[in-house]
């Protein structure tokens, strides 16, 4: 874990307080003044991290649809190249930003947590193939999509799933509804973007979407 010396030397109760304080400061920093005004709150977040069973299931599922088969699954009418969209169509609160330090195996929060009421529709940010859509350990009910650009999008802690493994979907396809399944403290969408399939290859979802013309924050 990436903690400073004061954190390492502090007693357990103080270490926890220091971690929560640091997370709160990082979460509150650089809050954009947008319609989706983000606030510093510690509820409605993920409490889990690396899940070996999920990663194994994802690897096995991903192997069933070879990447070279993707082109045949995406007629241009369904998924025009370069089209991306927001995962939510209502206001949300950022309850945990990407990259905040914590006790995750990666040393930081691997996605962004967007707090919304349970049952809020969740949409695919980009076209791709659904490689896994099921109960997924710490991620709860989750949908993982291998997108056309080779990145993977994980939509986690859903209350309901609306797609099936093997589906070819377009940007804006509803993949499920927000919830608090798995290791979560309240209803939210955990959106995680990975460069490769495996855990630890995550990138900032906000920057990923911004480079594709979509302003999440």
Short mmCIF file of C-alpha atoms in Angstrom, two decimals:
data_model
loop_
_atom_site.label_atom_id
_atom_site.label_comp_id
_atom_site.label_asym_id
_atom_site.label_seq_id
_atom_site.Cartn_x
_atom_site.Cartn_y
_atom_site.Cartn_z
CA UNK A 1 0.00 0.00 0.00
CA UNK A 2 1.12 3.52 -0.65
CA UNK A 3 0.93 5.19 2.77
CA UNK A 4 3.28 7.83 4.24
CA UNK A 5 5.55 7.29 7.26
CA UNK A 6 3.20 8.99 9.72
CA UNK A 7 0.45 6.64 8.65
CA UNK A 8 2.69 3.59 8.98
CA UNK A 9 3.80 4.50 12.52
CA UNK A 10 0.41 5.50 13.85
CA UNK A 11 -1.70 3.08 15.95
CA UNK A 12 -4.43 1.16 14.07
CA UNK A 13 -7.28 3.48 15.01
CA UNK A 14 -5.25 6.57 14.04
CA UNK A 15 -4.06 4.93 10.79
CA UNK A 16 -7.67 4.40 9.80
CA UNK A 17 -8.54 8.00 10.63
CA UNK A 18 -5.57 9.24 8.60
CA UNK A 19 -6.59 7.13 5.60
CA UNK A 20 -10.16 8.40 5.75
CA UNK A 21 -8.98 11.99 6.08
CA UNK A 22 -6.63 11.65 3.12
CA UNK A 23 -9.33 10.02 1.02
CA UNK A 24 -11.72 12.82 1.90
CA UNK A 25 -9.20 15.48 0.89
CA UNK A 26 -8.46 13.78 -2.42
CA UNK A 27 -12.15 13.25 -3.10
CA UNK A 28 -12.93 16.88 -2.41
CA UNK A 29 -10.08 18.29 -4.47
CA UNK A 30 -10.68 20.07 -7.76
CA UNK A 31 -14.46 19.74 -7.68
CA UNK A 32 -15.85 20.95 -11.01
CA UNK A 33 -18.77 23.39 -10.92
CA UNK A 34 -21.02 21.51 -13.29
CA UNK A 35 -24.58 20.24 -13.32
CA UNK A 36 -23.22 17.05 -11.74
CA UNK A 37 -21.66 18.95 -8.81
CA UNK A 38 -19.36 16.48 -7.01
CA UNK A 39 -19.19 16.62 -3.22
CA UNK A 40 -16.91 15.04 -0.65
CA UNK A 41 -18.81 12.17 0.92
CA UNK A 42 -17.55 8.80 2.15
CA UNK A 43 -20.82 6.88 1.79
CA UNK A 44 -22.11 5.07 -1.30
CA UNK A 45 -18.70 3.73 -2.27
CA UNK A 46 -16.90 0.46 -3.02
CA UNK A 47 -15.29 -1.35 -0.11
CA UNK A 48 -13.90 -4.29 -2.08
CA UNK A 49 -10.91 -4.58 -4.33
CA UNK A 50 -9.24 -7.40 -6.19
CA UNK A 51 -11.49 -10.45 -6.49
CA UNK A 52 -9.64 -13.53 -7.75
CA UNK A 53 -12.83 -15.42 -8.63
CA UNK A 54 -14.15 -12.54 -10.72
CA UNK A 55 -10.84 -12.12 -12.55
CA UNK A 56 -10.71 -15.85 -13.33
CA UNK A 57 -14.31 -15.89 -14.58
CA UNK A 58 -13.63 -12.80 -16.68
CA UNK A 59 -10.54 -14.35 -18.28
CA UNK A 60 -12.45 -17.53 -19.16
CA UNK A 61 -15.43 -15.61 -20.54
CA UNK A 62 -13.27 -13.20 -22.53
CA UNK A 63 -11.49 -16.11 -24.24
CA UNK A 64 -14.78 -17.39 -25.65
CA UNK A 65 -15.02 -14.45 -28.06
CA UNK A 66 -11.72 -13.82 -29.82
CA UNK A 67 -10.85 -10.15 -30.49
CA UNK A 68 -10.55 -10.82 -34.22
CA UNK A 69 -14.25 -11.71 -34.22
CA UNK A 70 -15.29 -8.28 -32.97
CA UNK A 71 -15.46 -6.61 -36.39
CA UNK A 72 -18.12 -9.03 -37.59
CA UNK A 73 -20.22 -8.28 -34.51
CA UNK A 74 -20.34 -4.52 -35.09
CA UNK A 75 -22.14 -3.33 -38.20
CA UNK A 76 -21.56 0.40 -38.58
CA UNK A 77 -25.28 1.08 -38.21
CA UNK A 78 -25.21 -0.43 -34.71
CA UNK A 79 -21.97 1.06 -33.44
CA UNK A 80 -20.46 3.83 -35.55
CA UNK A 81 -16.76 4.20 -34.87
CA UNK A 82 -15.94 6.94 -32.39
CA UNK A 83 -19.38 7.16 -30.76
CA UNK A 84 -19.35 7.35 -26.96
CA UNK A 85 -21.85 8.51 -24.37
CA UNK A 86 -22.46 9.04 -20.65
CA UNK A 87 -23.21 6.05 -18.40
CA UNK A 88 -26.03 7.92 -16.60
CA UNK A 89 -28.73 10.29 -17.83
CA UNK A 90 -29.52 11.97 -14.53
CA UNK A 91 -27.59 14.02 -12.00
CA UNK A 92 -25.22 12.08 -9.77
CA UNK A 93 -22.82 12.67 -6.92
CA UNK A 94 -19.20 11.56 -7.14
CA UNK A 95 -18.78 9.58 -3.92
CA UNK A 96 -15.26 8.31 -4.72
CA UNK A 97 -12.97 9.60 -7.43
CA UNK A 98 -10.63 7.51 -9.50
CA UNK A 99 -7.15 7.10 -8.05
CA UNK A 100 -7.76 7.94 -4.39
CA UNK A 101 -5.39 5.97 -2.17
CA UNK A 102 -6.69 3.15 -0.01
CA UNK A 103 -6.47 -0.51 0.91
CA UNK A 104 -7.24 -1.79 -2.60
CA UNK A 105 -4.68 -4.25 -3.95
CA UNK A 106 -3.81 -1.76 -6.69
CA UNK A 107 -3.16 0.85 -3.96
CA UNK A 108 -5.84 3.15 -5.31
CA UNK A 109 -9.50 3.23 -6.31
CA UNK A 110 -9.63 1.64 -9.75
CA UNK A 111 -12.79 3.33 -10.98
CA UNK A 112 -15.10 6.22 -10.24
CA UNK A 113 -18.17 5.88 -7.99
CA UNK A 114 -21.26 7.79 -9.09
CA UNK A 115 -23.93 7.84 -6.39
CA UNK A 116 -27.51 7.66 -7.67
CA UNK A 117 -30.74 6.10 -6.32
CA UNK A 118 -31.13 2.36 -6.62
CA UNK A 119 -32.67 1.37 -9.94
CA UNK A 120 -31.23 4.25 -11.97
CA UNK A 121 -30.68 3.12 -15.60
CA UNK A 122 -27.02 2.49 -16.51
CA UNK A 123 -25.88 2.75 -20.13
CA UNK A 124 -22.84 1.49 -22.03
CA UNK A 125 -20.34 4.29 -22.63
CA UNK A 126 -19.14 2.66 -25.85
CA UNK A 127 -19.95 -0.14 -28.25
CA UNK A 128 -18.57 -3.58 -27.54
CA UNK A 129 -19.15 -7.22 -26.70
CA UNK A 130 -20.54 -8.24 -23.31
CA UNK A 131 -17.96 -10.71 -22.03
CA UNK A 132 -19.42 -11.18 -18.56
CA UNK A 133 -22.85 -10.32 -17.11
CA UNK A 134 -23.48 -11.97 -13.77
CA UNK A 135 -22.96 -11.84 -10.03
CA UNK A 136 -19.25 -11.05 -9.77
CA UNK A 137 -17.98 -11.28 -6.19
CA UNK A 138 -16.89 -7.96 -4.70
CA UNK A 139 -18.23 -6.16 -7.79
CA UNK A 140 -21.73 -7.52 -7.09
CA UNK A 141 -23.96 -7.77 -10.13
CA UNK A 142 -21.65 -6.53 -12.87
CA UNK A 143 -21.41 -6.20 -16.62
CA UNK A 144 -18.03 -6.20 -18.34
CA UNK A 145 -17.84 -5.02 -21.95
CA UNK A 146 -14.86 -5.34 -24.28
CA UNK A 147 -15.11 -2.20 -26.35
CA UNK A 148 -14.15 -1.72 -29.98
CA UNK A 149 -10.94 0.09 -29.06
CA UNK A 150 -9.77 -2.88 -26.98
CA UNK A 151 -10.51 -1.27 -23.60
CA UNK A 152 -12.77 -2.96 -21.07
CA UNK A 153 -15.60 -1.21 -19.21
CA UNK A 154 -16.85 -2.65 -15.92
CA UNK A 155 -20.25 -1.51 -14.61
CA UNK A 156 -20.46 -2.76 -11.04
CA UNK A 157 -22.78 -3.05 -8.01
CA UNK A 158 -25.88 -3.19 -10.22
CA UNK A 159 -29.29 -4.09 -8.79
CA UNK A 160 -30.30 -5.64 -12.12
CA UNK A 161 -28.59 -6.70 -15.36
CA UNK A 162 -30.24 -6.10 -18.74
CA UNK A 163 -27.77 -7.75 -21.15
CA UNK A 164 -26.35 -11.22 -21.64
CA UNK A 165 -22.90 -12.63 -22.21
CA UNK A 166 -22.02 -12.51 -25.90
CA UNK A 167 -24.34 -9.60 -26.76
CA UNK A 168 -22.97 -7.06 -29.21
CA UNK A 169 -24.15 -3.68 -27.91
CA UNK A 170 -23.94 -0.10 -29.07
CA UNK A 171 -23.03 3.02 -27.13
CA UNK A 172 -26.06 4.00 -25.06
CA UNK A 173 -27.42 0.46 -24.72
CA UNK A 174 -28.91 -0.01 -21.26
CA UNK A 175 -26.81 -2.62 -19.45
CA UNK A 176 -28.59 -2.58 -16.11
CA UNK A 177 -29.73 -0.58 -13.09
CA UNK A 178 -27.67 0.94 -10.28
CA UNK A 179 -27.58 -0.73 -6.90
CA UNK A 180 -25.41 -1.70 -3.95
CA UNK A 181 -24.69 -5.38 -4.57
CA UNK A 182 -21.30 -6.82 -3.70
CA UNK A 183 -19.02 -4.85 -1.40
CA UNK A 184 -20.65 -1.44 -1.39
CA UNK A 185 -21.90 0.90 1.32
CA UNK A 186 -24.76 2.39 -0.68
CA UNK A 187 -26.31 2.57 -4.16
CA UNK A 188 -23.96 3.81 -6.85
CA UNK A 189 -22.40 2.94 -10.18
CA UNK A 190 -18.75 1.91 -10.07
CA UNK A 191 -17.44 2.61 -13.58
CA UNK A 192 -14.04 1.10 -14.29
CA UNK A 193 -12.11 1.37 -17.56
CA UNK A 194 -9.24 -1.05 -18.18
CA UNK A 195 -6.64 -0.90 -20.95
CA UNK A 196 -6.42 -4.69 -20.79
CA UNK A 197 -8.69 -7.27 -19.26
CA UNK A 198 -6.71 -7.79 -16.05
CA UNK A 199 -7.01 -5.99 -12.74
CA UNK A 200 -4.52 -3.13 -12.33
CA UNK A 201 -4.65 -1.96 -15.96
CA UNK A 202 -7.21 0.71 -15.09
CA UNK A 203 -7.22 4.27 -16.41
CA UNK A 204 -9.14 7.36 -15.33
CA UNK A 205 -12.71 7.04 -16.71
CA UNK A 206 -13.12 10.83 -16.76
CA UNK A 207 -10.05 11.33 -18.96
CA UNK A 208 -10.86 8.31 -21.10
CA UNK A 209 -14.30 9.69 -21.96
CA UNK A 210 -13.06 13.29 -22.33
CA UNK A 211 -10.61 12.17 -25.02
CA UNK A 212 -13.61 10.75 -26.87
CA UNK A 213 -15.71 13.89 -26.64
CA UNK A 214 -17.79 13.00 -23.56
CA UNK A 215 -17.66 15.20 -20.43
CA UNK A 216 -18.50 13.07 -17.41
CA UNK A 217 -17.60 15.85 -14.95
#
